[in-house]
Tab-separated table of C-alpha atoms in Angstrom:
chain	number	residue	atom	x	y	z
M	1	UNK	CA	38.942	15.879	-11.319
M	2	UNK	CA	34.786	15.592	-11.929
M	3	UNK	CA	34.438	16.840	-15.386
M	4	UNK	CA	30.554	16.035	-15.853
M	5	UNK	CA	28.534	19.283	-16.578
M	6	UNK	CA	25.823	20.950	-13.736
M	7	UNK	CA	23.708	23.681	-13.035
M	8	UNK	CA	26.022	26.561	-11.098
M	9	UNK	CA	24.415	25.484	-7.857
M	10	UNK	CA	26.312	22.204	-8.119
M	11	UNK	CA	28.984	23.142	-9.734
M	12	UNK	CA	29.515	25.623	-6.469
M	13	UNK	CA	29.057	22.752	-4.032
M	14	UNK	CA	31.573	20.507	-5.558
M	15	UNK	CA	34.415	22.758	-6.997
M	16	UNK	CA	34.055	24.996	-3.772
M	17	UNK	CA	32.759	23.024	-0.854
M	18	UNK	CA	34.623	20.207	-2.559
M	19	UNK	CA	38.118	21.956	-1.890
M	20	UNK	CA	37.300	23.875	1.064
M	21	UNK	CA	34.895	22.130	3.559
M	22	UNK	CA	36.098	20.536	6.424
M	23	UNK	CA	33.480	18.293	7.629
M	24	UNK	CA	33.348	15.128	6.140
M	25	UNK	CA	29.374	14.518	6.105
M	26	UNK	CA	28.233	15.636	3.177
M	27	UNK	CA	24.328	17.785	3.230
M	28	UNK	CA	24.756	19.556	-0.135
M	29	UNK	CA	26.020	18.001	-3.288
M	30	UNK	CA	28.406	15.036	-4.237
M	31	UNK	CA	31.616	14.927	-2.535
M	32	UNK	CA	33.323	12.296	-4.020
M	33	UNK	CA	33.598	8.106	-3.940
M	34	UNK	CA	35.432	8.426	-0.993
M	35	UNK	CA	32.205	10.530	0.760
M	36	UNK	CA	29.701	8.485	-0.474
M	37	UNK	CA	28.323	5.363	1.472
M	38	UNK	CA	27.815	2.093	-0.478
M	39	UNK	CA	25.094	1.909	-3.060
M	40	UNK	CA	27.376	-0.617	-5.633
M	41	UNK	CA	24.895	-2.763	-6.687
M	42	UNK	CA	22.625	0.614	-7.596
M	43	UNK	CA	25.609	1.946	-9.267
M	44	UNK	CA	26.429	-0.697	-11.050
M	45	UNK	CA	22.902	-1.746	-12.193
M	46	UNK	CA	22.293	2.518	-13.305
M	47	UNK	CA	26.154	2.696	-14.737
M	48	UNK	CA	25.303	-1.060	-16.847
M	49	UNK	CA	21.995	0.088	-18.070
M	50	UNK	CA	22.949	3.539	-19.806
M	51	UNK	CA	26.254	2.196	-21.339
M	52	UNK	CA	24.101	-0.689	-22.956
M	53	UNK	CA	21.631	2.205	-24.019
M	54	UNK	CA	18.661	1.726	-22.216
M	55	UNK	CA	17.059	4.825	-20.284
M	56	UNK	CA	16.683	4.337	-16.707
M	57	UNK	CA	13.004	5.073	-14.702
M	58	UNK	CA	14.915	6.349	-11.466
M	59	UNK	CA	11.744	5.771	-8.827
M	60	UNK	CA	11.901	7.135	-5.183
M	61	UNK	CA	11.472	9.409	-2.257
M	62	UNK	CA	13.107	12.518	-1.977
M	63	UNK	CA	15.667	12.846	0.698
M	64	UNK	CA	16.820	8.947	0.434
M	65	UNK	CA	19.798	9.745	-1.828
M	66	UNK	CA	18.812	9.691	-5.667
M	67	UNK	CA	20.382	12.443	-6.413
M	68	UNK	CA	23.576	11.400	-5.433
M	69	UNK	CA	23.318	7.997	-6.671
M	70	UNK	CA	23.278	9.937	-10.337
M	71	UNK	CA	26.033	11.668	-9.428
M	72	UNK	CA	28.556	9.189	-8.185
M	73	UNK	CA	26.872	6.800	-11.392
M	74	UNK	CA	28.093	9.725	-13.514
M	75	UNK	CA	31.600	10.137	-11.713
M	76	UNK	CA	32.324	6.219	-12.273
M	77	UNK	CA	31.370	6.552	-15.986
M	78	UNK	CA	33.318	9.398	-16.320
M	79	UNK	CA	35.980	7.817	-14.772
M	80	UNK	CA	36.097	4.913	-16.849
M	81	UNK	CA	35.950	6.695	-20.358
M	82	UNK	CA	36.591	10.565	-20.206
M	83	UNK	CA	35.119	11.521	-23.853
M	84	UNK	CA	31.793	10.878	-22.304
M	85	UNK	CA	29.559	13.871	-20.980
M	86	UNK	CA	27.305	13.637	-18.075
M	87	UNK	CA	24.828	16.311	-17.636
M	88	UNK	CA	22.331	16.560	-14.482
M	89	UNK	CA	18.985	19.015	-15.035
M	90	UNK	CA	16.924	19.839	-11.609
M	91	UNK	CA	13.965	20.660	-13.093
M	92	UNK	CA	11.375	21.170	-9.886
M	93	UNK	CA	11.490	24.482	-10.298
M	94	UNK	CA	10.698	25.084	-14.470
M	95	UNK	CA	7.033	26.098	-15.273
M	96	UNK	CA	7.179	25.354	-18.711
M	97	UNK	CA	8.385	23.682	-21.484
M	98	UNK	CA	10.236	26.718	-22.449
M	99	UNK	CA	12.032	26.941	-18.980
M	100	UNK	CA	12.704	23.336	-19.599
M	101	UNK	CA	14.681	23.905	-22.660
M	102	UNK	CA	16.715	27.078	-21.378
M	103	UNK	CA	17.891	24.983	-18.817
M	104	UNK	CA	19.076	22.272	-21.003
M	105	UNK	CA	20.771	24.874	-23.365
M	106	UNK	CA	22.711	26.682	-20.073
M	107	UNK	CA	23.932	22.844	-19.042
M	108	UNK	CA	24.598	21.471	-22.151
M	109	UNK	CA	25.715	23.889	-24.495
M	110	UNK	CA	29.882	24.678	-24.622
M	111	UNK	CA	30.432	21.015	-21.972
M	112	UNK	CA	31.142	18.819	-25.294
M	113	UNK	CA	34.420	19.984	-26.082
M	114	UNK	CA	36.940	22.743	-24.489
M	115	UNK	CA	35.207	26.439	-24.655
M	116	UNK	CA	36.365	28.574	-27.731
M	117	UNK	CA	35.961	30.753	-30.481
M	118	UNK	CA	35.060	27.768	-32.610
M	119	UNK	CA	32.544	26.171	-30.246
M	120	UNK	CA	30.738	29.467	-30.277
M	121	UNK	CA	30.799	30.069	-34.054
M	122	UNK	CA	29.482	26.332	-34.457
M	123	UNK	CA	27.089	26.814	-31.979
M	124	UNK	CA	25.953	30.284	-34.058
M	125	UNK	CA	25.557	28.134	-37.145
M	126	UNK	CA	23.752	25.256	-35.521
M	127	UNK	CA	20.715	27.010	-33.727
M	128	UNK	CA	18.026	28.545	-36.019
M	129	UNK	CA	15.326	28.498	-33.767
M	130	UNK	CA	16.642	30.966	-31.213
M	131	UNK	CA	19.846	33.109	-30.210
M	132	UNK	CA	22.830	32.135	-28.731
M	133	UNK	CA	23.664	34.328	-26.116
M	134	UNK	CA	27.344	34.028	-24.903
M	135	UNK	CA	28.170	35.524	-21.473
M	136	UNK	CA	31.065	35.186	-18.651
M	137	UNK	CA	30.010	34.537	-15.222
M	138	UNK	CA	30.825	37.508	-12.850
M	139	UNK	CA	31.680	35.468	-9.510
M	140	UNK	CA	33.727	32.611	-11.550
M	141	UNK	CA	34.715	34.020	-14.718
M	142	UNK	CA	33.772	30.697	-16.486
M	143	UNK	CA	32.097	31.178	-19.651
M	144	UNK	CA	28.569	30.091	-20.565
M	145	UNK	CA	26.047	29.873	-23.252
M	146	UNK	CA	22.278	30.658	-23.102
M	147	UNK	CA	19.518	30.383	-25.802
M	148	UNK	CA	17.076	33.527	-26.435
M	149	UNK	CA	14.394	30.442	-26.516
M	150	UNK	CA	10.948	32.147	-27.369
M	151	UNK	CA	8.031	29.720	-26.388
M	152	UNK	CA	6.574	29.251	-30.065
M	153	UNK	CA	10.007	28.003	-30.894
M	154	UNK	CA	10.444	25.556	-28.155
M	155	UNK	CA	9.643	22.188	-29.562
M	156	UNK	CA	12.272	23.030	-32.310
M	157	UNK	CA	15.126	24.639	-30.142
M	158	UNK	CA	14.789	20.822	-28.272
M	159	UNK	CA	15.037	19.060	-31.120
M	160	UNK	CA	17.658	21.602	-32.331
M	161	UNK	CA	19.703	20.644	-28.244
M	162	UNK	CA	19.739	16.964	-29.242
M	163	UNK	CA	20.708	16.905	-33.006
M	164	UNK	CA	23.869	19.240	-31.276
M	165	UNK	CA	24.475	16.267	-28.882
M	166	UNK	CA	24.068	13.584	-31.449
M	167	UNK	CA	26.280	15.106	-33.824
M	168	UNK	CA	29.083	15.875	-31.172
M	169	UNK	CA	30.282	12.510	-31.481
M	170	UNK	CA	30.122	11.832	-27.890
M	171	UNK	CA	28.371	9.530	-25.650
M	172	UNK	CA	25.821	11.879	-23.484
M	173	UNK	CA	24.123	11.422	-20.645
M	174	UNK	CA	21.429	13.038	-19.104
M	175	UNK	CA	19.664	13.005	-16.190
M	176	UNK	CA	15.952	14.898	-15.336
M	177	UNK	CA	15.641	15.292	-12.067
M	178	UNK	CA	11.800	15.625	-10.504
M	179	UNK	CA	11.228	14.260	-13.642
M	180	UNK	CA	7.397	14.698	-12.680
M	181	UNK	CA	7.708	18.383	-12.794
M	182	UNK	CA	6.415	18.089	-16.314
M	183	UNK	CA	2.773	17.197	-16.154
M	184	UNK	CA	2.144	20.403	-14.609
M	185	UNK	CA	3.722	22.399	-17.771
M	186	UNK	CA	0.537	23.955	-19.333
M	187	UNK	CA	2.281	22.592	-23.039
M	188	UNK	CA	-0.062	19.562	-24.572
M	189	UNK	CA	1.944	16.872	-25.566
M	190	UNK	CA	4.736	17.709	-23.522
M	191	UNK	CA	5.445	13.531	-22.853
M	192	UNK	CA	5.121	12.895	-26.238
M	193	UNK	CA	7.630	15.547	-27.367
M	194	UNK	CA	10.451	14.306	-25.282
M	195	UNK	CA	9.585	10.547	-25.584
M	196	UNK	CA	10.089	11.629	-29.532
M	197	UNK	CA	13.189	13.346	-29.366
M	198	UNK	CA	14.913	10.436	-26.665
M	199	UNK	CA	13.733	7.849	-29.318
M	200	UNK	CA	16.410	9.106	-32.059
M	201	UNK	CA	19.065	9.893	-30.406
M	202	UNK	CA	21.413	7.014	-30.316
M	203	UNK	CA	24.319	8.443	-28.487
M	204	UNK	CA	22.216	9.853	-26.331
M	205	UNK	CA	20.651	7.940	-22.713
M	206	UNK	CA	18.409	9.590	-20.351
M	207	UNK	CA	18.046	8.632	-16.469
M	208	UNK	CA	14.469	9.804	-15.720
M	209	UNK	CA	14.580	10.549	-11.807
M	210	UNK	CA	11.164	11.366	-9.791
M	211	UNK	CA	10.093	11.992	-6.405
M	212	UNK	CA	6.261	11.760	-6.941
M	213	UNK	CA	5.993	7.968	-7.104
M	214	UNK	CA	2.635	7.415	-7.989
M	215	UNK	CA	2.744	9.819	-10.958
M	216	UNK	CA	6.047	8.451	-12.085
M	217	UNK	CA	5.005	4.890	-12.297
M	218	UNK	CA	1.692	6.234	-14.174
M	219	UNK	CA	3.664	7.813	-16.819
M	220	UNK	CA	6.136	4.886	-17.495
M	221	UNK	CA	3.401	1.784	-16.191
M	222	UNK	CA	0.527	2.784	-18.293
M	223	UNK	CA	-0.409	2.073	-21.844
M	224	UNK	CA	-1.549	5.271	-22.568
M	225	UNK	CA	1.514	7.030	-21.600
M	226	UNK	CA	3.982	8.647	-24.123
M	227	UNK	CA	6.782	6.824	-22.098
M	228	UNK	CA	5.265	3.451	-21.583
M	229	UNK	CA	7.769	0.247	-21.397
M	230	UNK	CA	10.822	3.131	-22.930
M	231	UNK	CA	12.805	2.474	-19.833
M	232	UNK	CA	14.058	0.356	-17.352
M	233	UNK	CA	12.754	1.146	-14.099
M	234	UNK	CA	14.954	1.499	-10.709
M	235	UNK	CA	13.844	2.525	-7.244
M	236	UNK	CA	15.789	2.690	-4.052
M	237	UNK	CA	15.556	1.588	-0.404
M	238	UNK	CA	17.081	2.851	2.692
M	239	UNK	CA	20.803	2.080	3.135
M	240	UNK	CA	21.466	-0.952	5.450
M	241	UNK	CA	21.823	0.136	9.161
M	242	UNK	CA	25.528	-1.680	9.720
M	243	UNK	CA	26.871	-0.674	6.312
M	244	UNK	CA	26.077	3.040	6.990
M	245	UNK	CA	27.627	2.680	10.265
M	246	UNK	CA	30.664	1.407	9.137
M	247	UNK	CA	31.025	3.955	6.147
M	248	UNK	CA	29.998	6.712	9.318
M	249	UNK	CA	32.671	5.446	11.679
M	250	UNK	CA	35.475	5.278	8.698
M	251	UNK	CA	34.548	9.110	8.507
M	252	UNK	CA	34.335	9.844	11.896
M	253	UNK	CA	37.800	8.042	12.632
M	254	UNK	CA	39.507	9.652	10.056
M	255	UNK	CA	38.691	12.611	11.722
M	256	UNK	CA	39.518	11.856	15.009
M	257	UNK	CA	36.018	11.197	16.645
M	258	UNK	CA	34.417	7.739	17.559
M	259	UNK	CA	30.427	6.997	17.120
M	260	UNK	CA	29.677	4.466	19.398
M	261	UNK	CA	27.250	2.107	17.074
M	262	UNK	CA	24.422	2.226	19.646
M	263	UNK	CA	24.487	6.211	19.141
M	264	UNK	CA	24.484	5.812	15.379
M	265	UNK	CA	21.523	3.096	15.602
M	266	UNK	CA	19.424	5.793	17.172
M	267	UNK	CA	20.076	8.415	14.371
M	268	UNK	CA	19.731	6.109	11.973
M	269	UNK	CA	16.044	4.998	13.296
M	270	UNK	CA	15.210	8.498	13.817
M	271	UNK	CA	15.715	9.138	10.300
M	272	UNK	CA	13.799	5.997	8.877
M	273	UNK	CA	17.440	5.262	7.059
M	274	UNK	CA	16.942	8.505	5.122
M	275	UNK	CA	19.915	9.682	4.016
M	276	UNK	CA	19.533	12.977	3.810
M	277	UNK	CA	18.674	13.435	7.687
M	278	UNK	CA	21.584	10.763	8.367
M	279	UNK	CA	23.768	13.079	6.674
M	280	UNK	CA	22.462	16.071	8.283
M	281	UNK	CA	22.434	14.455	11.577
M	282	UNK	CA	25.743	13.405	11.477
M	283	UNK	CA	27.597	16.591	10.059
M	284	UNK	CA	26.063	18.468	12.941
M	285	UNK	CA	27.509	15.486	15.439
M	286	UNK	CA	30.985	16.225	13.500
M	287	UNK	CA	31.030	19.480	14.046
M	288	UNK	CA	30.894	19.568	18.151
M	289	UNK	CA	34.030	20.008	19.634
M	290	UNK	CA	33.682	16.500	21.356
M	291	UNK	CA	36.430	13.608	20.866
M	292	UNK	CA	33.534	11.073	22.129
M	293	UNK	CA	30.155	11.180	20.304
M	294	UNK	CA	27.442	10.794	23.152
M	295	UNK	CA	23.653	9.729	23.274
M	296	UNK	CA	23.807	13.802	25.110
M	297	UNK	CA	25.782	15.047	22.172
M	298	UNK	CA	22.765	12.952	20.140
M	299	UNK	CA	19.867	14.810	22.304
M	300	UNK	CA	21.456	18.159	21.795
M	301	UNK	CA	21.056	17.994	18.090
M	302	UNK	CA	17.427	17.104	18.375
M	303	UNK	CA	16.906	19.981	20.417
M	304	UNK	CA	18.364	22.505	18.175
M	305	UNK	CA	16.614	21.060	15.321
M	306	UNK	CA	13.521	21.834	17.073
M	307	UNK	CA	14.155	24.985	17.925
M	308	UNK	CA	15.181	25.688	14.537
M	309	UNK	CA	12.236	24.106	13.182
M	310	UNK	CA	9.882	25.680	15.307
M	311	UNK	CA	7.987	28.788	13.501
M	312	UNK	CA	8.355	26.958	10.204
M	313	UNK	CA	6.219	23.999	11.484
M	314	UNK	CA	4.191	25.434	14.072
M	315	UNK	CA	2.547	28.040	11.172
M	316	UNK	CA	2.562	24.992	8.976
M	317	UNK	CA	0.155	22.769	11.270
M	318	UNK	CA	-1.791	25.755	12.069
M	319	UNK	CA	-2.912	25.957	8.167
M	320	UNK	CA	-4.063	22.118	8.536
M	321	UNK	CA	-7.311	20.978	9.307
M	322	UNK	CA	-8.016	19.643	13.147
M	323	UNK	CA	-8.677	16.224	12.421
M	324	UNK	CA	-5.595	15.580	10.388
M	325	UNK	CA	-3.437	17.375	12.665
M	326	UNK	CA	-4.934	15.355	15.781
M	327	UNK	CA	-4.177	12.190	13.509
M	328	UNK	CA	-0.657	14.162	12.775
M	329	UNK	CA	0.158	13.951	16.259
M	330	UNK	CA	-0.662	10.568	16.798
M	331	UNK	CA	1.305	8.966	13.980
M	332	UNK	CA	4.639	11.274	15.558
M	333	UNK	CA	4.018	9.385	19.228
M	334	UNK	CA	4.094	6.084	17.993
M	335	UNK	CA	6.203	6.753	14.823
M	336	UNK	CA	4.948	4.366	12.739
M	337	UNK	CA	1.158	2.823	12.393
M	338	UNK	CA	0.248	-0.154	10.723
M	339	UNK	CA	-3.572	0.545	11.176
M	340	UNK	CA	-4.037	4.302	12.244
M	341	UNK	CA	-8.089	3.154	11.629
M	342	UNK	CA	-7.598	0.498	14.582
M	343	UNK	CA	-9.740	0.611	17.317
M	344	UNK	CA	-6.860	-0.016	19.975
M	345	UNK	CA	-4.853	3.065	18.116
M	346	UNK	CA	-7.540	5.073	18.371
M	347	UNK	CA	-8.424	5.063	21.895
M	348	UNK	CA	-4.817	5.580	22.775
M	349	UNK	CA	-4.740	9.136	21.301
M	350	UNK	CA	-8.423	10.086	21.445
M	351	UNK	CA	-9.397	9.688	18.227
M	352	UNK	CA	-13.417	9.738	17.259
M	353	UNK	CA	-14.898	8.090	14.359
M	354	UNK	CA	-13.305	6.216	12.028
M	355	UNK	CA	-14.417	7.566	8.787
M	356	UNK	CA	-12.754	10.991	10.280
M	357	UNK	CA	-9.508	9.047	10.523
M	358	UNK	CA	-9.673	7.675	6.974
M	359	UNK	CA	-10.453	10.679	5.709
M	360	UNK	CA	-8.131	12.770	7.620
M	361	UNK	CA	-5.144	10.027	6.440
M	362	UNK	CA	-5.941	9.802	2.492
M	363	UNK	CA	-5.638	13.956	3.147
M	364	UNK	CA	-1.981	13.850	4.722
M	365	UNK	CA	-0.818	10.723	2.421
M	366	UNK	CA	-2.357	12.581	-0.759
M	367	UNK	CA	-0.211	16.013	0.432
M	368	UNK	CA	2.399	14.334	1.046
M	369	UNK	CA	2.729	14.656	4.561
M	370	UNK	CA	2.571	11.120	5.519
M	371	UNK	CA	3.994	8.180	3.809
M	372	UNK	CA	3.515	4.361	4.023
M	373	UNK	CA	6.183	1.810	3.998
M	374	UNK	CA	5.277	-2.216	4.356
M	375	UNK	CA	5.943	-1.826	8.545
M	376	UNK	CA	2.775	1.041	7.929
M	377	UNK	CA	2.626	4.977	7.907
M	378	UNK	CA	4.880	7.778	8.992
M	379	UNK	CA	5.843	11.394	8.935
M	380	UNK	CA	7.719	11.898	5.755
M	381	UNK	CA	9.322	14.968	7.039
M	382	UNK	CA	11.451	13.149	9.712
M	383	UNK	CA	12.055	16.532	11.335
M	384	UNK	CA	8.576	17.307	11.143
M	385	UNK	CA	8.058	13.951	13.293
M	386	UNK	CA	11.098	15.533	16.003
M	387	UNK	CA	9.121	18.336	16.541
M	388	UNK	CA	5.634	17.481	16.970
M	389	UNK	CA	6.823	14.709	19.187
M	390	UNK	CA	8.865	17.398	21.342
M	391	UNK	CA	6.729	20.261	21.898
């Protein structure tokens, strides 16, 4: 059994969808070795760094698996010595440093060792900075531990969360997910802290995960960064097209269904080989009632993901400005664009000047809206791309 330590939200999508959900494609948490497709060499490579003690630079888009890549990294370690704790922060949505530091107190507090009277009394004695609050979850009836963190006291609650860990005896590991998150706390010297309290903590190995590439490889590529050459720095393609297939068809067999590979192909080019929409993609294809998967079956889920998709995205590219939605457009017909400031491109969809174009593309690669691989640009939001090209 997974004994690594999560936020509830995970915890509830393993321990509950873990035991009771019948489709095999995975949208929502880690299900499981046997549920997740290939990524060895990324595993191993994550899983040999930590052990060895370095922290781990985890670089890459969101939607193309990171997340579970931790996870399943975290399950194998686990697996191979169980006195070692795993914890997994999703920061994205703290504001602060503060919120930052509760979070790390809810995970990590009460996972080292089995919960108990003298867990909590140590814990009493060990904080100074703040209050332990002890509490029993209403829906679970798990117990849990919270710190009364008060901002001024921050810095030294932190500090207080690590010397915890280091003295536990225990190999820890942590990972910070949307690692990024914390260049928009409004604390100065936010980097700095946490590069400070990582440095002296020997038991202690961090996987720094981010979304935001540019601003990750700023803080950990630049000289004047807190973080600079501190960790060993990872970032993750698309899963090969056969290997997915195969792991998809193992699934899909197992549960009675066959994916012809020419149907999967299509998905998986659809999605750009992002797993998220793979996944997504495929648990919907599970879940028809059909014995044969179909290029129909295939069309039928792009419908309903434009329908669903449509008053979110329609009021979303009414907020954007003309030009970049014209250019918007454009990119979703041909999918991807080496040159979207090409003359031949731009007659084909109408397009005026080409400072407009430039101008309109830094805009929707800046926002996030469009992203650029070595074959050229694209719709990030692969769904996004469905429905404009639909409509």
């Amino acid at each position: 059994m997974l004994t690594f330590a999560v936020d509830f939200s995970f915890y509830v999508s393993y321990f509950m969808f873990g035991c009771f959900l019948t489709n095999r494609f995975y949208t929502l948490g880690y299900g499981g070795p046997d549920y997740f497709c290939d990524r060895e060499d990324e595993t191993a490579m994550l899983a040999a760094a930590l052990v060895n003690g370095r922290n781990v630079a985890l670089i890459s888009p969101r939607r193309l698996g990171k997340t579970g890549l931790i996870l399943h990294t975290f399950n194998r370690l686990i697996a191979e010595d169980n006195t070692r704790r795993c914890f997994y922060l999703d920061i994205y949505s703290t504001e602060n440093l503060t919120d930052l530091v509760k979070q790390m107190a809810t995970v990590i507090l009460g996972s080292m060792d089995t919960f108990g009277e003298k867990l909590m009394a140590n814990i009493s004695a060990f904080f100074k900075s703040c209050r332990p609050v002890f509490s029993v979850d209403p829906m679970t009836g798990a117990p849990s531990i919270s710190l009364d963190v008060q901002p001024q006291s921050s810095p030294a609650t932190l500090q207080e969360i690590m010397n915890y860990m280091c003295e536990s005896h225990h190999e820890c590991f942590i990972a910070i997910d949307e690692f990024q998150q914390i260049l928009e706390y409004p604390e100065k010297g936010t980097e700095a802290l946490l590069r400070s309290v990582a440095q002296f903590a020997p038991n202690v190995h961090f996987i720094y995960a981010g979304s935001k590439q540019h601003l990750m490889a700023d803080m950990f590529s630049s000289p004047r960064r807190p973080f600079y050459q501190s960790t060993q720095r990872m970032g993750l393609t698309p899963l090969k097209k056969e290997v997915y297939y195969e792991f998809a068809s193992r699934l899909m067999h197992a549960g009675g269904k066959e994916l012809p590979a020419d149907v999967f192909h299509e998905a998986y080019d659809v999605a750009r080989g992002y797993t998220y929409y793979i996944q997504d993609i495929l648990n919907r294809l599970y879940a028809m009632p059909h014995t044969v998967i179909t290029r129909e079956h295939l069309l039928e889920i792009y419908s309903d993901i434009r329908k669903e998709g449509e008053v979110v995205y329609k009021d979303y590219c009414d907020l954007m400005a003309r030009g970049q939605l014209k250019l918007l457009r454009a990119i979703a017909r041909e999918d991807i664009v080496l040159q979207p400031h090409e003359q031949a491109f731009m007659r084909r969809h109408n397009l005026s000047a080409v400072s407009s174009v430039k101008l309109a593309l830094n805009a929707l690669v800046k926002n996030g809206i469009v992203a650029k691989s070595e074959q050229g640009y694209y719709i990030y939001d692969r769904y996004l791309s469905l429905w404009l090209t639909g409509e």
